[in-house]
mmCIF file of C-alpha atoms in Angstrom:
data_model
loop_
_atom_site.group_PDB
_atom_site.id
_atom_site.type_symbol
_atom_site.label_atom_id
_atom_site.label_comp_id
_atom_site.label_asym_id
_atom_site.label_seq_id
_atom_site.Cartn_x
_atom_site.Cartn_y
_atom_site.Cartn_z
ATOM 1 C CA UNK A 1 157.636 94.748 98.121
ATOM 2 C CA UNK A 2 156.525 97.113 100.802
ATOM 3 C CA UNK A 3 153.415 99.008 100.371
ATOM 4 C CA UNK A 4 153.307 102.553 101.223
ATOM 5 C CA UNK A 5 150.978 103.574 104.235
ATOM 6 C CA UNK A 6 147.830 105.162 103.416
ATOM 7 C CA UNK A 7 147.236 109.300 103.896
ATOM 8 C CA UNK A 8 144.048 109.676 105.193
ATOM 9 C CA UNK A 9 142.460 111.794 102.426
ATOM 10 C CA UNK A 10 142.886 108.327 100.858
ATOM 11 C CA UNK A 11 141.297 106.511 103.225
ATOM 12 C CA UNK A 12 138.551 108.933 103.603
ATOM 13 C CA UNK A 13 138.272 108.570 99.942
ATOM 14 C CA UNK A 14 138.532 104.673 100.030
ATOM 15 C CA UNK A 15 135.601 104.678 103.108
ATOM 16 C CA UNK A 16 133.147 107.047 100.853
ATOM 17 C CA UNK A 17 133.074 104.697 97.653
ATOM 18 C CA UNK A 18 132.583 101.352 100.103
ATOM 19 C CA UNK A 19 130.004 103.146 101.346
ATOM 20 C CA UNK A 20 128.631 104.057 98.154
ATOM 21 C CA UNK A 21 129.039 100.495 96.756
ATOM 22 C CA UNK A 22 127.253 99.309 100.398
ATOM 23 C CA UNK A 23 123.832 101.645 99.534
ATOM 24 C CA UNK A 24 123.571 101.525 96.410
ATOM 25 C CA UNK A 25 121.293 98.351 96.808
ATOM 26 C CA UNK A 26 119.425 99.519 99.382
ATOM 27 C CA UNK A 27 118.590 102.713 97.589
ATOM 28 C CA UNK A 28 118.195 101.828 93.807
ATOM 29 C CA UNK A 29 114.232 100.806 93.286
ATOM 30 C CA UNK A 30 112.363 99.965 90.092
ATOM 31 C CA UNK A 31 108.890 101.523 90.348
ATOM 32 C CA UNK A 32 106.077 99.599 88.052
ATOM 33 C CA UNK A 33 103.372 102.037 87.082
ATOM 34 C CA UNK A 34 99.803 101.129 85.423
ATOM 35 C CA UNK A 35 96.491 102.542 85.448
ATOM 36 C CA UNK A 36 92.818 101.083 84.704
ATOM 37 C CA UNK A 37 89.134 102.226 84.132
ATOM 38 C CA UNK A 38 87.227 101.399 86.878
ATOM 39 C CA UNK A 39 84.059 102.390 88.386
ATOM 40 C CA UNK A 40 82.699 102.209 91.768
ATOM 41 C CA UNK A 41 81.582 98.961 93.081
ATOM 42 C CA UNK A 42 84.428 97.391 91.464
ATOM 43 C CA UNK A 43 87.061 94.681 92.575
ATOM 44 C CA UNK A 44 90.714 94.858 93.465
ATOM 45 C CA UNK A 45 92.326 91.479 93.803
ATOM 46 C CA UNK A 46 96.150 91.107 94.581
ATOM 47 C CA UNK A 47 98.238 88.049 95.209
ATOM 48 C CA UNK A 48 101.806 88.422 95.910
ATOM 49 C CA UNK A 49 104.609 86.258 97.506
ATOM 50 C CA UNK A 50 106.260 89.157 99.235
ATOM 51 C CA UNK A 51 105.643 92.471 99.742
ATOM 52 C CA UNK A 52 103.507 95.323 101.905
ATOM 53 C CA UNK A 53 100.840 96.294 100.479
ATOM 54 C CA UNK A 54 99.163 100.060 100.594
ATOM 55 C CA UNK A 55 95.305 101.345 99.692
ATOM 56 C CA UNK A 56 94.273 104.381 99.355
ATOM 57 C CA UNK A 57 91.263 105.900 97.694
ATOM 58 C CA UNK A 58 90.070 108.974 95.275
ATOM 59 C CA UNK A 59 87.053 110.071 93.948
ATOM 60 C CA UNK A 60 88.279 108.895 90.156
ATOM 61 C CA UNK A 61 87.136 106.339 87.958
ATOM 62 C CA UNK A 62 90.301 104.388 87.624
ATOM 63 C CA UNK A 63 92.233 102.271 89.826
ATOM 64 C CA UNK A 64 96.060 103.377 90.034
ATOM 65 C CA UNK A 65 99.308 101.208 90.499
ATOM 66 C CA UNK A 66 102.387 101.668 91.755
ATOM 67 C CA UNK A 67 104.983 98.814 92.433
ATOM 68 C CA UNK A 68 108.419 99.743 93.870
ATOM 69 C CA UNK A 69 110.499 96.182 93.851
ATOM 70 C CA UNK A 70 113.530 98.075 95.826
ATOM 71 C CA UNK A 71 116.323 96.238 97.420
ATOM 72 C CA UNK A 72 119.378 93.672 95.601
ATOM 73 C CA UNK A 73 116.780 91.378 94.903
ATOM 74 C CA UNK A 74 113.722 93.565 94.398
ATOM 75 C CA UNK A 75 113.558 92.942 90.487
ATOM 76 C CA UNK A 76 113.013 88.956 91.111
ATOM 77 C CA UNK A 77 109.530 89.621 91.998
ATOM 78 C CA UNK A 78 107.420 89.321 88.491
ATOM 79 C CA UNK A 79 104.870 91.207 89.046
ATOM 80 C CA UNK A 80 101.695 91.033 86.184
ATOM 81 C CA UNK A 81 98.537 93.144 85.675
ATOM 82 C CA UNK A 82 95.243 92.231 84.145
ATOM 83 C CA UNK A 83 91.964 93.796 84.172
ATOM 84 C CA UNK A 84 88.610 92.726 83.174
ATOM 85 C CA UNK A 85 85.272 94.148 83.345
ATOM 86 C CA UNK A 86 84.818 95.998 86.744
ATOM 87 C CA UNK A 87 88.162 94.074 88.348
ATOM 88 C CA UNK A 88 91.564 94.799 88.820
ATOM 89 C CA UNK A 89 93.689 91.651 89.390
ATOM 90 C CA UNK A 90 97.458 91.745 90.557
ATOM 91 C CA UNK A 91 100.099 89.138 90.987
ATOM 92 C CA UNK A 92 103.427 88.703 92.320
ATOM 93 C CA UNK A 93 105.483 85.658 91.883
ATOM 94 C CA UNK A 94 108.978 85.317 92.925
ATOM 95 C CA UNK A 95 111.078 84.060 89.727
ATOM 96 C CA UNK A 96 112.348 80.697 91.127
ATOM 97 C CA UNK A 97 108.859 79.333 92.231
ATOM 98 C CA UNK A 98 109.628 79.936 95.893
ATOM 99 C CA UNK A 99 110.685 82.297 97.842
ATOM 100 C CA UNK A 100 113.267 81.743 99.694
ATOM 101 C CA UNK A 101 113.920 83.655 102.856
ATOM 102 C CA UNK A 102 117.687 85.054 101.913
ATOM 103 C CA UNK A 103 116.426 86.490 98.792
ATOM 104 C CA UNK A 104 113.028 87.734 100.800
ATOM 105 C CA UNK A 105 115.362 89.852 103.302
ATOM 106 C CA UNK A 106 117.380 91.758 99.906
ATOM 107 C CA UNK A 107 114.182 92.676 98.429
ATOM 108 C CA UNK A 108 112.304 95.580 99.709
ATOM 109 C CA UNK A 109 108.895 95.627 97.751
ATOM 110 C CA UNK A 110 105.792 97.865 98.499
ATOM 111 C CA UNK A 111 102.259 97.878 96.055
ATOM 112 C CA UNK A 112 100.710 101.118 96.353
ATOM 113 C CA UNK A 113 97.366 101.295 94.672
ATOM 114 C CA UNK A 114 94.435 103.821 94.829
ATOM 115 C CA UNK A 115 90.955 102.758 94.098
ATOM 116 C CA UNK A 116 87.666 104.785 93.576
ATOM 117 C CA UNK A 117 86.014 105.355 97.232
ATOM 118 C CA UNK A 118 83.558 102.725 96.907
ATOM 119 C CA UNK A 119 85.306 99.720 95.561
ATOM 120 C CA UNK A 120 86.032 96.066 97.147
ATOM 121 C CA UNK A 121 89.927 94.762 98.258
ATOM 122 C CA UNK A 122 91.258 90.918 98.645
ATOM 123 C CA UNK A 123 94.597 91.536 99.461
ATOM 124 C CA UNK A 124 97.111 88.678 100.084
ATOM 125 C CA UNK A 125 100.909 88.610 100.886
ATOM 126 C CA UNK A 126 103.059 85.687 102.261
ATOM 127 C CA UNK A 127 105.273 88.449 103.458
ATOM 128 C CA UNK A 128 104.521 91.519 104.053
ATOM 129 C CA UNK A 129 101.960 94.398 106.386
ATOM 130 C CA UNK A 130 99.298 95.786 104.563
ATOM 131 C CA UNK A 131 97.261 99.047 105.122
ATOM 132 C CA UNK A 132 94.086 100.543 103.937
ATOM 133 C CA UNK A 133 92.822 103.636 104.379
ATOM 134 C CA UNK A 134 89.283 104.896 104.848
ATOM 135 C CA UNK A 135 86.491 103.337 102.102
ATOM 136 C CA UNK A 136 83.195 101.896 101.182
ATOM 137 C CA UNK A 137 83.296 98.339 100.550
ATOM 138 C CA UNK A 138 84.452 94.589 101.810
ATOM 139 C CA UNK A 139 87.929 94.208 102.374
ATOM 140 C CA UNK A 140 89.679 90.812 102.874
ATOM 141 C CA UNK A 141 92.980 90.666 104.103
ATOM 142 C CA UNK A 142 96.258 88.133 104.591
ATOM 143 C CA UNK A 143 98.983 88.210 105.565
ATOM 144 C CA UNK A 144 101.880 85.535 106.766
ATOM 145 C CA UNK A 145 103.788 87.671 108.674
ATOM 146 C CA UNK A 146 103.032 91.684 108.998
ATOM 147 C CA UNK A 147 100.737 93.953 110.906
ATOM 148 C CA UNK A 148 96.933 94.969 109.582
ATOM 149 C CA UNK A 149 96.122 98.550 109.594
ATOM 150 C CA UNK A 150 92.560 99.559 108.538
ATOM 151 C CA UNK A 151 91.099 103.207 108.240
ATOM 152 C CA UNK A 152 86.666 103.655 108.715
ATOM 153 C CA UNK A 153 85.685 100.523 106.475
ATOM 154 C CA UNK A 154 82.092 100.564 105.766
ATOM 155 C CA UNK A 155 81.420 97.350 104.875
ATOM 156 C CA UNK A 156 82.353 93.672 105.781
ATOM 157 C CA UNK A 157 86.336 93.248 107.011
ATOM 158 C CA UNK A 158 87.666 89.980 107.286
ATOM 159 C CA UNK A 159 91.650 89.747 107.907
ATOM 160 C CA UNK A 160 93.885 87.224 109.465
ATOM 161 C CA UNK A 161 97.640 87.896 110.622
ATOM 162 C CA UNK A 162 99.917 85.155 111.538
ATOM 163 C CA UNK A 163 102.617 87.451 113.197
ATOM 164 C CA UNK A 164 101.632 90.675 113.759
ATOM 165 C CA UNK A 165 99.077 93.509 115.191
ATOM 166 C CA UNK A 166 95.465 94.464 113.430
ATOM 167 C CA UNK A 167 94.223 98.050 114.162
ATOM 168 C CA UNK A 168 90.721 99.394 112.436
ATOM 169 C CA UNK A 169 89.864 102.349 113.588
ATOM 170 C CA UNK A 170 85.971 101.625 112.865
ATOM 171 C CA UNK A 171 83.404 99.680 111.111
ATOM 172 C CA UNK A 172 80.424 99.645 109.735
ATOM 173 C CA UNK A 173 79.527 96.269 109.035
ATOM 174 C CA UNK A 174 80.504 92.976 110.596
ATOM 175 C CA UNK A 175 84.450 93.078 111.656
ATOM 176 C CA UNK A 176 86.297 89.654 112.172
ATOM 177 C CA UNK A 177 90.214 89.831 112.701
ATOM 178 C CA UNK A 178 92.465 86.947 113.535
ATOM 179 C CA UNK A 179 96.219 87.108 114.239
ATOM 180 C CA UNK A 180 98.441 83.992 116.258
ATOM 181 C CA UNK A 181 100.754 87.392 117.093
ATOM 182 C CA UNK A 182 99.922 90.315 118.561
ATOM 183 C CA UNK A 183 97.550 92.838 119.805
ATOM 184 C CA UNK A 184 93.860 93.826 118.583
ATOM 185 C CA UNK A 185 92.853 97.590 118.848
ATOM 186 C CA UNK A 186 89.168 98.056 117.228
ATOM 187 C CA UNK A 187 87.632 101.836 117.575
ATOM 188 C CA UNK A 188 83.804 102.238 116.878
ATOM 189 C CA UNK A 189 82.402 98.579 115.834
ATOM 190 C CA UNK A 190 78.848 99.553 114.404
ATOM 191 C CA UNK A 191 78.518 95.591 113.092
ATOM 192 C CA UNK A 192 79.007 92.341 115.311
ATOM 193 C CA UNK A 193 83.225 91.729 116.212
ATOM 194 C CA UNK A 194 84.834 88.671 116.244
ATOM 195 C CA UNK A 195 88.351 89.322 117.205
ATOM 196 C CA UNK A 196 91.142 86.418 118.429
ATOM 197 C CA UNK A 197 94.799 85.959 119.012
ATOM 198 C CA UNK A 198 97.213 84.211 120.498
ATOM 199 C CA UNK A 199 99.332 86.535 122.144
ATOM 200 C CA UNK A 200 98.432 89.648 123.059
ATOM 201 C CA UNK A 201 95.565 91.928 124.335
ATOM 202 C CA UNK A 202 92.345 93.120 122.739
ATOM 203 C CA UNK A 203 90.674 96.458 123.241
ATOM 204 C CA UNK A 204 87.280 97.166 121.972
ATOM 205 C CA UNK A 205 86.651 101.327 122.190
ATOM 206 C CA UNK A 206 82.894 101.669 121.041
ATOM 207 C CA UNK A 207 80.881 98.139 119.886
ATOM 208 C CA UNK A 208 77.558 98.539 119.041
ATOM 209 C CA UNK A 209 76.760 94.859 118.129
ATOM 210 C CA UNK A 210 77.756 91.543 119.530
ATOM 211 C CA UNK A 211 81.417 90.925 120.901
ATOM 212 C CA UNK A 212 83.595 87.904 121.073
ATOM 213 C CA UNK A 213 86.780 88.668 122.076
ATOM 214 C CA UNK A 214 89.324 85.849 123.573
ATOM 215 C CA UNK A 215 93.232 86.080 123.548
ATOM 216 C CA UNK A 216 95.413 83.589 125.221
ATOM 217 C CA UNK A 217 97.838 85.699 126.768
ATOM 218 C CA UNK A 218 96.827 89.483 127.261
ATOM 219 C CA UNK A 219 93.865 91.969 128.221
ATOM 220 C CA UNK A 220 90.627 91.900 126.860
ATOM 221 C CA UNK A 221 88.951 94.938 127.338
ATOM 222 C CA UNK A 222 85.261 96.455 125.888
ATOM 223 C CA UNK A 223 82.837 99.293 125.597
ATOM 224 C CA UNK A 224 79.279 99.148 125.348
ATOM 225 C CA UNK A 225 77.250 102.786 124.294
ATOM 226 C CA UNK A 226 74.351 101.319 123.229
ATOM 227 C CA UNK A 227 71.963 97.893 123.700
ATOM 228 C CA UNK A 228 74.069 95.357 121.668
ATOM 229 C CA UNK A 229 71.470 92.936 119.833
ATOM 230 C CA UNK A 230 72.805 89.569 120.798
ATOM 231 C CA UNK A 231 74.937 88.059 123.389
ATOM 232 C CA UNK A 232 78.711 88.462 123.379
ATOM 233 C CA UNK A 233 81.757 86.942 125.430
ATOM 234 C CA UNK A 234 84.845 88.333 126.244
ATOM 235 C CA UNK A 235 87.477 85.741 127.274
ATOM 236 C CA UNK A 236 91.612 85.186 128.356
ATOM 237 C CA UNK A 237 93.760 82.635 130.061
ATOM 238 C CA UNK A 238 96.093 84.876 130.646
ATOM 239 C CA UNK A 239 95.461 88.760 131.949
ATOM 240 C CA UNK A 240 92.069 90.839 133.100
ATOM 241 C CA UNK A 241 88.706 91.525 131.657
ATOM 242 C CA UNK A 242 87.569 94.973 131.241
ATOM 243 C CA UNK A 243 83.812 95.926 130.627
ATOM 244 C CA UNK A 244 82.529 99.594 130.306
ATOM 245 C CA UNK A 245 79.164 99.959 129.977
ATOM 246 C CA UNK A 246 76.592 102.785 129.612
ATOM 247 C CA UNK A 247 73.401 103.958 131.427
ATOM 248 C CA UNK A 248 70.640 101.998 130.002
ATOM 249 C CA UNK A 249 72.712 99.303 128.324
ATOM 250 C CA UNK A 250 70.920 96.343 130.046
ATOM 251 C CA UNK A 251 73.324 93.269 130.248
ATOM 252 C CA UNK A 252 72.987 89.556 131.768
ATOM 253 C CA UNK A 253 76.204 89.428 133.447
ATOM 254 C CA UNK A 254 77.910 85.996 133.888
ATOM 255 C CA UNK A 255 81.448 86.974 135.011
ATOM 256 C CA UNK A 256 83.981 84.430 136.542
ATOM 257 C CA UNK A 257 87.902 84.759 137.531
ATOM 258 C CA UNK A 258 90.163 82.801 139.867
ATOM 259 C CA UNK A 259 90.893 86.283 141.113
ATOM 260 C CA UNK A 260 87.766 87.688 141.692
ATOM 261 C CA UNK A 261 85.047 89.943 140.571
ATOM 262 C CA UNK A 262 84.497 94.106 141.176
ATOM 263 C CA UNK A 263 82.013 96.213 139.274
ATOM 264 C CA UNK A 264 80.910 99.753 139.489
ATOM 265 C CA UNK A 265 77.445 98.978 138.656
ATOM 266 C CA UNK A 266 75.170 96.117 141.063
ATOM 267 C CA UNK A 267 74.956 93.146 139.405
ATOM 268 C CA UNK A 268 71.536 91.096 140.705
ATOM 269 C CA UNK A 269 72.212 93.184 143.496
ATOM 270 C CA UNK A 270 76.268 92.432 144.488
ATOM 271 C CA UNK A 271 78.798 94.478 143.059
ATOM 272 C CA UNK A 272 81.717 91.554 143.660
ATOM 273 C CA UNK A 273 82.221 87.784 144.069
ATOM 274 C CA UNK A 274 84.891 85.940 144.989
ATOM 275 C CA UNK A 275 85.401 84.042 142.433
ATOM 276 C CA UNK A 276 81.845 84.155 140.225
ATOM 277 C CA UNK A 277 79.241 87.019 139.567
ATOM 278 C CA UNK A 278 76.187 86.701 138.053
ATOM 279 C CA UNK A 279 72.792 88.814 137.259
ATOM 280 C CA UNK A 280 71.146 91.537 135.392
ATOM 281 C CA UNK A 281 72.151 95.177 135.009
ATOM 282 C CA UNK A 282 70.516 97.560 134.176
ATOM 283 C CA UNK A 283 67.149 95.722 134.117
ATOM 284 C CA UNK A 284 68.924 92.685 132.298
ATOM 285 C CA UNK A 285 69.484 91.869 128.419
ATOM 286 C CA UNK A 286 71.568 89.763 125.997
ATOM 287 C CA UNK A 287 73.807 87.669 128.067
ATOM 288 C CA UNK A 288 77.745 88.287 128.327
ATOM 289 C CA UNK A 289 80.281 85.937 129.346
ATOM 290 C CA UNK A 290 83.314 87.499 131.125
ATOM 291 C CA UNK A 291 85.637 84.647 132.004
ATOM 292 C CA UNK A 292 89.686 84.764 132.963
ATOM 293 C CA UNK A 293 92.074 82.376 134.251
ATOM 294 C CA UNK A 294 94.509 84.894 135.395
ATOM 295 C CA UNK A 295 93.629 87.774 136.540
ATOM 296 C CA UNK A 296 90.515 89.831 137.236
ATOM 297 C CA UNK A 297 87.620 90.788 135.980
ATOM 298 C CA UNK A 298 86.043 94.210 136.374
ATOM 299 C CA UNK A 299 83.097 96.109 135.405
ATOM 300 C CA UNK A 300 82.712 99.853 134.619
ATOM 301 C CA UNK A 301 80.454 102.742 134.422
ATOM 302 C CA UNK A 302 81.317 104.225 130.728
ATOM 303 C CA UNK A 303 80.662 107.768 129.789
ATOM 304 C CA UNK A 304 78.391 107.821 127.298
ATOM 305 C CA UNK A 305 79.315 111.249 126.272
#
């Protein structure tokens, strides 16, 4: 039997309701809602095999939830809620055990949660970026593959990335980020920075404590406004050293680089070396390694304005 050909209002007909049948996973999401007492100085724990995870803050006395498990395979995430005392604990466990990477790439799953202004966050996801936005209090953050994004934190940050970027755009306690992925951007560090990767470049806008920066393969760059109170390093095997520095920021410099040395300011004296520089500027202080295997290492008059 010979079919008859197709008109093509059919087959415009035909093409909308595949596509409709194609989206309709991709746009169908089941949203999870809760909401808890909690006052400031609480905790906010969540542990979760997949997902991105999103803080945000109020001035209320309750922490809020929102869990959209979106995607074909969304729904396989259980996710459970429990609070007690002054803490907020959330988990997410995918339903087999495991989660296996086929089922990871149909489900699209995002926590959004807002917590008083002053609260604490230990966030983990073993898939998955996270983000928090400007607060008071420690965060702790982990993620297996995603990118860290952190708002003015005012106390203690410790995150680790294994594929991805960390950007906090300040500090006010100690700040020590860790990623084997990507690049480290860090605005105004009021507490001592440890930052480290494996592959990519480190910038440093405003530090007022100690620095130890060292990448394997990028930039390190960093800018000192005021005395730091201890001595600090800033290391690569694999692009240029930056330093900016400020009138009356005394440094002991102890700068090397298989491509030489340049700075603005006289260092003992010099203002390059061929391969090492060393000396006090500035009238001398805490001492500050600059050290690269390839590429250069140069040192800057910063405006302190």
């Amino acid at each position: 039997m010979r079919l008859a050909p197709m008109t093509m209002p059919t087959l415009r007909a035909l093409s909308l309701i595949l596509f409709a049948f194609a989206m309709s996973d991709t746009v169908r999401a089941d949203i999870l809602s809760e909401s808890f007492d909690a006052s400031s100085g609480g905790d906010l724990e969540i542990d979760t095999d997949i997902g991105a995870i999103r803080i945000q803050t109020h001035d209320a006395a309750r922490v809020d939830v929102e869990v959209e498990r979106g995607g074909s395979e969304g729904e396989r995430l259980e996710v459970d809620f429990t609070s007690s005392g002054n803490k907020v604990t959330i988990e997410g466990r995918w339903e087999d055990g495991k989660r296996n990477w086929w089922g990871g790439n149909k489900a699209k799953v995002v926590f959004n949660v807002t917590v008083p202004r002053n609260f604490n966050v230990d966030l983990r996801t073993r898939g998955g970026s996270i983000g928090v936005d400007d607060m008071n209090g420690k965060v702790r953050a982990t993620t297996s593959g995603g990118a860290l994004r952190f708002g003015r934190i005012e106390g203690e940050i410790d995150a680790n990335t294994s594929g991805g970027s960390i950007r906090v755009d300040g500090g006010g306690a100690d700040i020590d980020v860790r990623t084997s992925g990507g690049s480290i951007t860090i605005g105004e560090a009021t507490g001592d920075v440890e930052a480290r990767t494996s592959g990519g470049s480190i910038r440093v806008k405003n530090a007022s404590g100690r620095v130890n920066a060292r990448t394997s393969g990028g930039s390190v760059e960093a800018t000192m406004l005021v005395q730091p109170a201890g001595d600090s390093s800033l290391t690569t095997s694999g692009g240029s050293v930056r330093l900016y520095v400020a009138d009356g920021v005394g440094l002991e410099i102890d700068a090397s680089s298989s491509s030489g040395v340049r700075s603005e300011i006289p260092v003992g004296g010099q203002t390059r070396g061929d391969r090492r520089l060393r000396g006090p500027i500035h009238g001398g202080g805490p001492r500050i390694r600059l050290e690269t295997n390839g590429g250069g290492v140069k040192i800057y008059r910063a405006d302190s304005n």
